Coordinates of C-alpha atoms in Angstrom, one line a residue:
X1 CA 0.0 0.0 0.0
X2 CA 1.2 3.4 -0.7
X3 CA 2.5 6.0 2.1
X4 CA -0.5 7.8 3.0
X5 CA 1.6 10.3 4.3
X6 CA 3.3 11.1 1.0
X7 CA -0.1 11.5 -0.5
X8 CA -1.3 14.1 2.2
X9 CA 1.9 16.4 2.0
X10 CA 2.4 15.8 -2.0
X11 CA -1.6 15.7 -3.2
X12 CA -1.6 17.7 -6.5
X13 CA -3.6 20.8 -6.7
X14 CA -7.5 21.0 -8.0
X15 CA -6.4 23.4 -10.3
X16 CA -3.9 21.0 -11.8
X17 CA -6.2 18.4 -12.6
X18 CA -8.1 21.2 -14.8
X19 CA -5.4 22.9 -16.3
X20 CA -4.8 23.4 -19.6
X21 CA -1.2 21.9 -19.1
X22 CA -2.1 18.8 -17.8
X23 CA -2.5 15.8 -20.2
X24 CA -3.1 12.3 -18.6
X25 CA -3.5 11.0 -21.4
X26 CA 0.6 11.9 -23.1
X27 CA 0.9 10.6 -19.6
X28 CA 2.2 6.5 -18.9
X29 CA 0.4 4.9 -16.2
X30 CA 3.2 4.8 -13.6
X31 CA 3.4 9.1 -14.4
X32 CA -0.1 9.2 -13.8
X33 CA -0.2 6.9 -10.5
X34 CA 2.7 9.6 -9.3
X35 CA 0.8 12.5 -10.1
X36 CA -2.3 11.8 -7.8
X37 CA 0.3 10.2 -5.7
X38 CA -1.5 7.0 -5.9
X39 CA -1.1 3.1 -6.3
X40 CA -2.6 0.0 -7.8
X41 CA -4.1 -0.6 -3.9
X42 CA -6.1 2.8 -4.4
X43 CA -6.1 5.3 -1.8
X44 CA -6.7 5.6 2.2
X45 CA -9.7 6.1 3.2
X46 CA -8.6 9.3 5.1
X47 CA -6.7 10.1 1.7
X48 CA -9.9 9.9 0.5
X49 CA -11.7 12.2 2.8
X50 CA -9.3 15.2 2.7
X51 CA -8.9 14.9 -1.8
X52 CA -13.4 15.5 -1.2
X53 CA -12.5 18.5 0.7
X54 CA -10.1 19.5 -1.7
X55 CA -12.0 18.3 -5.0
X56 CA -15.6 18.3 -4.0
X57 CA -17.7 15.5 -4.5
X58 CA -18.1 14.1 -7.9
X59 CA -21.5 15.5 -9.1
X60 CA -22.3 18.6 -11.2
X61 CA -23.3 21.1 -8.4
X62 CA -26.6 22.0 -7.1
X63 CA -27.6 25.8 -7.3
X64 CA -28.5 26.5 -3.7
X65 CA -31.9 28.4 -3.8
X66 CA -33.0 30.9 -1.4
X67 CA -36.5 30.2 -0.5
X68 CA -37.3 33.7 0.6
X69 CA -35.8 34.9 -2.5
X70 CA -37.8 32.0 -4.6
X71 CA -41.1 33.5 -3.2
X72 CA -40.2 36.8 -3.6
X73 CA -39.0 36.2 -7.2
X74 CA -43.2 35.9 -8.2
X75 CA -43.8 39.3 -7.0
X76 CA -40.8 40.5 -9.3
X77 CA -42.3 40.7 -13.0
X78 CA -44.1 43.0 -14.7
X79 CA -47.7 42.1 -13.8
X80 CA -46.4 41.8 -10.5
X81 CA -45.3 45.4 -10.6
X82 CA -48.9 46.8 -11.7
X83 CA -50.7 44.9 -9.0
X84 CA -47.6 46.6 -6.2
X85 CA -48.0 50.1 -7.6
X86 CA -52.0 50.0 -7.2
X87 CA -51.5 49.0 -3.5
X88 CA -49.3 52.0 -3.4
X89 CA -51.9 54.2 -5.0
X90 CA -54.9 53.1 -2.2
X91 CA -52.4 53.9 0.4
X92 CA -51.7 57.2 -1.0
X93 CA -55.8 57.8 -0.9
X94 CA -55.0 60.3 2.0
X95 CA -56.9 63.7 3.2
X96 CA -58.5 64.1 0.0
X97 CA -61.7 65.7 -0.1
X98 CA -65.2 63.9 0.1
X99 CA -66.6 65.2 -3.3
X100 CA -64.4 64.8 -6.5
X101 CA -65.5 68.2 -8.3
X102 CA -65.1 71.4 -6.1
X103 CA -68.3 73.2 -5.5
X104 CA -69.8 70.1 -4.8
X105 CA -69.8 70.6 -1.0
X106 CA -69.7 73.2 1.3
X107 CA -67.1 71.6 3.7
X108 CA -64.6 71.5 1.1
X109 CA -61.5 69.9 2.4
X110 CA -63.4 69.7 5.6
X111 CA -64.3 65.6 5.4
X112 CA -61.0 64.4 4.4
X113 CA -61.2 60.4 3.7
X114 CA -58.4 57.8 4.5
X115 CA -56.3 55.6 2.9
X116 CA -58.1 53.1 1.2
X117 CA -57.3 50.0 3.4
X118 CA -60.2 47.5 1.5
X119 CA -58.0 47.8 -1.9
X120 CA -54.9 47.6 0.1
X121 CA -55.4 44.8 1.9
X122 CA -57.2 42.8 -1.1
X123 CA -54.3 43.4 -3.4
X124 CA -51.9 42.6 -1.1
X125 CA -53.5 39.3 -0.3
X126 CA -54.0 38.5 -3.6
X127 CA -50.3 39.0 -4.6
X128 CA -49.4 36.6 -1.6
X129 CA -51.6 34.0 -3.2
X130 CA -50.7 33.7 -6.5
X131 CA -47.0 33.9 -5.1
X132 CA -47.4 31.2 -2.8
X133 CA -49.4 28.9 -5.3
X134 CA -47.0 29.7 -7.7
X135 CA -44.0 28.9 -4.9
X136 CA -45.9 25.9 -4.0
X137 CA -46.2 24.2 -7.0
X138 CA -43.2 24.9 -8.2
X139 CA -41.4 23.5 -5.1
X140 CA -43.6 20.3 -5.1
X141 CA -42.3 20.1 -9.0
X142 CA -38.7 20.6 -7.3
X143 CA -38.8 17.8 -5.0
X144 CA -40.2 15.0 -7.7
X145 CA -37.3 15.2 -9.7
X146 CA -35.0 15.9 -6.6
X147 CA -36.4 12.6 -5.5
X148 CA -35.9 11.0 -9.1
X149 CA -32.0 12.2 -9.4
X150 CA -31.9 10.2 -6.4
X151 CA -33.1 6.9 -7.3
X152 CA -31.0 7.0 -10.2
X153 CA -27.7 7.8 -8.4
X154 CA -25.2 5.9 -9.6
X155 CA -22.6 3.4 -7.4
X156 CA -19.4 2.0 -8.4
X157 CA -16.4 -0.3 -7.3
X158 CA -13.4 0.9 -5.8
X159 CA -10.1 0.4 -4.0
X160 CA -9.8 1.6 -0.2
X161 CA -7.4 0.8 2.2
X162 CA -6.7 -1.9 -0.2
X163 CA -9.8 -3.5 -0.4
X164 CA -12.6 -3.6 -2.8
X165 CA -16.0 -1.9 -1.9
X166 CA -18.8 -0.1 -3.0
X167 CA -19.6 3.0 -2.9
X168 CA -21.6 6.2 -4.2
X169 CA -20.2 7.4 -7.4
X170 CA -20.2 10.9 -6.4
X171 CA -18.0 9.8 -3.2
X172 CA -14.9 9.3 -6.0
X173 CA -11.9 11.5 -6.0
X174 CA -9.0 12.1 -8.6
X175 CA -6.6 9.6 -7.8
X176 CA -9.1 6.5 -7.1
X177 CA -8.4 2.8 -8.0
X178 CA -11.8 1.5 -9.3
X179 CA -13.1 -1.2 -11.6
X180 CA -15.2 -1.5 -14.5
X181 CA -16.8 -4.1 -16.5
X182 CA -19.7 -5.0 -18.8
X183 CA -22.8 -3.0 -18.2
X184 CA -21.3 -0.2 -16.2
X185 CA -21.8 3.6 -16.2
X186 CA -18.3 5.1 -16.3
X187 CA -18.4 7.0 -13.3
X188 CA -15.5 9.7 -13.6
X189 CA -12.7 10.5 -16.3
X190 CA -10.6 7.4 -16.0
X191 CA -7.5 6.2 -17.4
X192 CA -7.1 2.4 -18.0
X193 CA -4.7 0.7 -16.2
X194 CA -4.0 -2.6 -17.2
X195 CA -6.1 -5.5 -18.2
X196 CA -8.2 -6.9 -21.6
X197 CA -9.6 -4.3 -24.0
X198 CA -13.1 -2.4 -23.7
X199 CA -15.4 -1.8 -25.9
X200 CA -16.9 1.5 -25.1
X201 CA -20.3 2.9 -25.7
X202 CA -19.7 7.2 -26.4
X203 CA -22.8 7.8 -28.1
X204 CA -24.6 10.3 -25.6
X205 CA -21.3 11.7 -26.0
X206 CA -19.8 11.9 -29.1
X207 CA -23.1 10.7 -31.1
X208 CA -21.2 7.3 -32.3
X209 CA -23.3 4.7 -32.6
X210 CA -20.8 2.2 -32.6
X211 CA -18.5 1.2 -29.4
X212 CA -15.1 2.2 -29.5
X213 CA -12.0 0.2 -28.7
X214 CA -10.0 1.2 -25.2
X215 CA -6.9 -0.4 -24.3
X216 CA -4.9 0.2 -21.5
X217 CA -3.4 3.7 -21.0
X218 CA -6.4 4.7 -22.5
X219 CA -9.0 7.4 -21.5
X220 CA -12.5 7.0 -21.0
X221 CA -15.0 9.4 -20.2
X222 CA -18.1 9.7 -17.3
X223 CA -21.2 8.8 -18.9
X224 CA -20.1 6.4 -21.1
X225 CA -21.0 2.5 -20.9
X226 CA -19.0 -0.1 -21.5
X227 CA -20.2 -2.7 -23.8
X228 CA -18.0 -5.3 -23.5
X229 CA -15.0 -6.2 -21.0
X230 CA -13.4 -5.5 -17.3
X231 CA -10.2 -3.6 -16.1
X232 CA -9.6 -1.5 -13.2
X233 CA -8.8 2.0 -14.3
X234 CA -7.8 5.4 -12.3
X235 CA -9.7 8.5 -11.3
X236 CA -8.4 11.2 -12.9
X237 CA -11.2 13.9 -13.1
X238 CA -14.5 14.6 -11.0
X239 CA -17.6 16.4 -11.3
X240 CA -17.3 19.7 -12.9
X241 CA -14.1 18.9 -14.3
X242 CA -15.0 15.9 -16.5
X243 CA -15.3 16.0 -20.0
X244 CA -19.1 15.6 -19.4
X245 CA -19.1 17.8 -16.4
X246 CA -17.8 20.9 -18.4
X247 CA -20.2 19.9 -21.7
X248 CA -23.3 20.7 -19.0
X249 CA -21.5 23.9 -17.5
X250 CA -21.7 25.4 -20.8
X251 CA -25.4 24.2 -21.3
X252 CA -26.0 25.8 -17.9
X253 CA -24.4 29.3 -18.3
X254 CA -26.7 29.8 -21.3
X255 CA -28.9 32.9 -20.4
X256 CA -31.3 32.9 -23.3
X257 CA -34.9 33.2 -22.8
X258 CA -37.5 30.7 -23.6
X259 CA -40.3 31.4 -26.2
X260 CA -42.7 31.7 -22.9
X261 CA -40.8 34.0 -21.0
X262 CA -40.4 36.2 -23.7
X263 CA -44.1 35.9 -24.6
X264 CA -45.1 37.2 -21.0
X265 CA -42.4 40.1 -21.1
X266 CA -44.1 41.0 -23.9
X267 CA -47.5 41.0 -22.4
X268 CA -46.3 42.3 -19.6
X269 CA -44.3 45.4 -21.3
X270 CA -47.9 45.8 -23.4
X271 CA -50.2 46.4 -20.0
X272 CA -47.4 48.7 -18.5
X273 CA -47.7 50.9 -21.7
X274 CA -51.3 50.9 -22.1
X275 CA -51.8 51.5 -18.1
X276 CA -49.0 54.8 -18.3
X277 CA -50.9 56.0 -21.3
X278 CA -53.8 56.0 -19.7
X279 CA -52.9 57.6 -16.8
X280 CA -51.6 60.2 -18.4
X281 CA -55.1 60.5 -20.1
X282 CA -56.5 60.8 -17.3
X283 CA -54.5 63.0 -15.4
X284 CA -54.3 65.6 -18.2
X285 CA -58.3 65.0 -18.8
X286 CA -60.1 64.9 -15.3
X287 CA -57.7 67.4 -13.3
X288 CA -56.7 70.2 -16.0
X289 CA -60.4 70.2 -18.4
X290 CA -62.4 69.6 -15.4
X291 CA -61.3 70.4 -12.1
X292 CA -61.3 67.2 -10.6
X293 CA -59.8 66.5 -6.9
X294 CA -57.0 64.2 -7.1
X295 CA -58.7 61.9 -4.6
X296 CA -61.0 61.2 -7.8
X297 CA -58.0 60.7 -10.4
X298 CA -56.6 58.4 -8.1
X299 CA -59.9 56.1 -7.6
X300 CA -60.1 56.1 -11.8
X301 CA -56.3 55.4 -11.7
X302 CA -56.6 52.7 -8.8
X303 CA -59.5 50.9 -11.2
X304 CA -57.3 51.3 -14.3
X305 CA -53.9 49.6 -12.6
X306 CA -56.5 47.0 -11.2
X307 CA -58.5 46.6 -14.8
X308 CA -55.6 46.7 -17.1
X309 CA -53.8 43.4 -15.8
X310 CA -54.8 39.5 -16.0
X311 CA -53.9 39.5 -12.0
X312 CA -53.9 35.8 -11.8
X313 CA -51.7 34.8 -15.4
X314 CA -48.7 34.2 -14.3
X315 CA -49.9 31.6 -11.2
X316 CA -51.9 30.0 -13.6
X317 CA -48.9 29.5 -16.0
X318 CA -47.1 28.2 -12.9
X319 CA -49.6 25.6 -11.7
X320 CA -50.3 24.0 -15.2
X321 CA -46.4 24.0 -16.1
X322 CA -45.5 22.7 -12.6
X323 CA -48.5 19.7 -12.7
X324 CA -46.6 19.0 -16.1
X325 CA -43.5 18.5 -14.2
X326 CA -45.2 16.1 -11.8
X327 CA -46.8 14.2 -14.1
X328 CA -43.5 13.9 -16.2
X329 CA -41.8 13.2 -12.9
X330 CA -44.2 10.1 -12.3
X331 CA -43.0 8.9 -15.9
X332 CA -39.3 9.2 -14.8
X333 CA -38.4 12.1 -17.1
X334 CA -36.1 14.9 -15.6
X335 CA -37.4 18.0 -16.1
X336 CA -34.6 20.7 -14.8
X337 CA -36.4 24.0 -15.8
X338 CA -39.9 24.5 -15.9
X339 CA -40.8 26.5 -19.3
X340 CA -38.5 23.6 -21.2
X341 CA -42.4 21.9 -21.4
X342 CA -44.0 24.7 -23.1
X343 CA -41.1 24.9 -25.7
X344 CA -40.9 20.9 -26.1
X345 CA -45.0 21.3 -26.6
X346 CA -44.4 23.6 -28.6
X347 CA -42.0 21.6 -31.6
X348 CA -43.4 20.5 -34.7
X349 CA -40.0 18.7 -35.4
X350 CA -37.4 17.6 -33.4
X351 CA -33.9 16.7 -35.0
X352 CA -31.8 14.8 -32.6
X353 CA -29.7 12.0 -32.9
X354 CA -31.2 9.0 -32.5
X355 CA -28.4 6.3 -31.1
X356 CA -27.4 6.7 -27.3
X357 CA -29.9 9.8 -27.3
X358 CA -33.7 8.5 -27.9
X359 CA -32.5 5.1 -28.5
X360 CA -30.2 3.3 -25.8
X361 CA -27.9 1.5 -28.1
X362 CA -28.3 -1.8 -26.7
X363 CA -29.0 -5.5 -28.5
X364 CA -31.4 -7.6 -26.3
X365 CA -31.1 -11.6 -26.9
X366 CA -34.7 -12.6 -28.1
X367 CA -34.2 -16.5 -28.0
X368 CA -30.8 -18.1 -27.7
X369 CA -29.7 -20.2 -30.1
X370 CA -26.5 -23.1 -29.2
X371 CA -24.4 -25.6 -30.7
X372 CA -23.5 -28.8 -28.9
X373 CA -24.4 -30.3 -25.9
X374 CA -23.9 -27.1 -23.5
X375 CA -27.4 -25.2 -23.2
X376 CA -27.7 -21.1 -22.0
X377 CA -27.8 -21.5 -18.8
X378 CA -24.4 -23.7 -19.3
X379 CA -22.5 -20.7 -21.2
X380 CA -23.7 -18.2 -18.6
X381 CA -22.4 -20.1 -15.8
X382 CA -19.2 -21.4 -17.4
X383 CA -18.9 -16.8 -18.3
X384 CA -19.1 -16.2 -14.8
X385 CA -17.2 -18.6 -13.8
X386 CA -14.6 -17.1 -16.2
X387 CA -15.2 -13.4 -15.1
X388 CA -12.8 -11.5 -12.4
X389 CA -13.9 -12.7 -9.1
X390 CA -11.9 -9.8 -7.5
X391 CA -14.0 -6.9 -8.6

């Protein structure tokens, strides 16, 4: 077994492992065992512990959410905005005048009214529904396919303290020992140590449809599955720094908006202009031509802000796109942001590639066929008898 202490001091930088300057695969296998300071027995398990801390866990990460901030986030939209500023306007119904056209009583300023508390307090509440549907429904959506990513986590076989054992793929650090044979998800950026050739399945990443040949020395990347095969291989990249790892940070930092979003900006924009112009309308109308109190331009303005908007839109929008989620969720289909169903609903044709992406790539054995006296259940048990016991 290796000197754990040598690997504690000597442990090579996280920024190493992503650099630009670093090429396991120009490297030999005993070059690469040295640079994770690693050995064919794999690492310690309190090796093992400090490379997480160092590394981070082998997962894409998880965009922590604020949940304060989530709710708030459905009062912050233009509709939204319509719907504050009214509840603004009743408050500001202060000390105005009990008769909108002067003249019309003696008292004049005499009866002043107050704030209009009724509006302000239905608005109000009716923002912190539609937020807290909207939050609701949305969170619910959340935790189904929180739950899913879950189920499907992935485990694999590796090398501690010498031994073999499972664990949780994501518990994998650069430097690992693990093994891999027919069936398997690659779980991490490997490179092959030695043993008999793979045959590799790249085709939900490189869009191959047929395996590819790895032979020790080799690299072979997370997310692919190996089709045929078994050799123990080393851990040379993790989570955000795999080849798949930096395929989906690029996906992710995409800021374009979906054809829904940019629909209800638009509607949105529309109501804000057609609410201002009104406004003005009125304001230039009621108070200059006829004299009005502004305690009656603001009533006709309250009415116009409350008029001019579809107040419940956007929690309706949430609700049916969030069910969709759920119901998707139930069907074991992934479903990381919410308006991707209105745009998928929304294709007439959908070019993809068809192996390793809506196809798995796989050949199933209908009826076996043999030769001889030696049946199926012969050949499978003389296969595993055959197979590496160790891994």
């Amino acid at each position: 077994m290796a000197d754990t202490k040598a690997k504690e001091v000597d442990t090579p930088a996280a920024a190493d492992v992503d650099s630009d300057e670093f090429q396991i695969g120009e490297m030999s296998i005993e070059e690469a065992l040295a640079h994770f300071n690693t050995s064919k027995d794999g690492l310690s398990s309190t090796e093992a512990t400090a490379r997480v801390a160092q590394y981070g866990l082998n997962a894409l990460p998880e965009v922590e959410v604020n949940k304060c901030m989530k709710f708030l986030s459905f009062m912050w939209n233009p509709l939204s905005w319509v719907m504050e500023a009214a509840a603004l306007v009743a408050l500001c119904m202060d000390n105005g005048p009990t008769p909108w056209v002067t003249g019309y009583n003696p008292d004049g300023l005499s009866n002043p009214l107050p704030p209009d508390w009724y509006d302000f307090i239905g608005i109000v509440a009716l923002l912190l529904v539609n937020s807290a549907i909207g939050y609701y429904e949305e969170s619910q959506a959340g935790d189904a396919v929180a739950a899913l990513m879950d189920q499907l986590s992935p485990e694999c076989k590796c090398k501690r303290d010498g031994k073999w054992e499972t664990i949780a793929a994501k518990e994998l650090v650069p430097g690992d020992i693990v093994t891999i044979k027919l069936g398997d998800i690659i779980p991490a950026d490997l490179k092959l140590l030695n043993g008999e050739d793979l045959k590799v399945d790249q085709s939900g990443l490189t869009g191959e449809s047929l395996p590819v040949t790895k032979s020790e020395g080799a690299e072979v990347f997370s997310g692919s599955v190996v089709k045929r095969g078994e050799i123990d291989a080393l851990v040379h990249a993790t989570g955000v720094n795999t080849f798949f790892g930096k395929a989906a940070n690029l996906v992710a930092n995409t800021e374009e908006h979906g054809h829904l979003q940019e629909i209800l900006r638009q509607i949105g924009n529309f109501c804000l202009a057609y609410i201002c112009l009104w406004i003005v309308i009125l304001v230039i109308v009621l108070a200059a031509a006829y004299n009005w109190y502004y305690r009656g331009i603001i009533n006709l303005i309250l009415v116009v802000l409350i008029g001019g908007i579809p107040i419940a839109m956007p929690t309706v929008l949430s609700v049916t796109l969030a069910l969709g989620v759920n119901q998707l969720a139930k069907k074991d289909a992934i479903v990381t942001r919410i308006t991707a169903i209105e745009e998928m609903a929304g294709m007439d044709i959908l070019c993809s590639d068809k192996t390793g992406t809506l196809t798995l790539n796989q050949l199933t054995v209908d009826v076996p066929s043999t030769c001889g006296r030696f049946g199926a259940s012969d050949i499978i048990k003389m296969a595993a008898l055959s197979a590496k016991r160790e891994g």
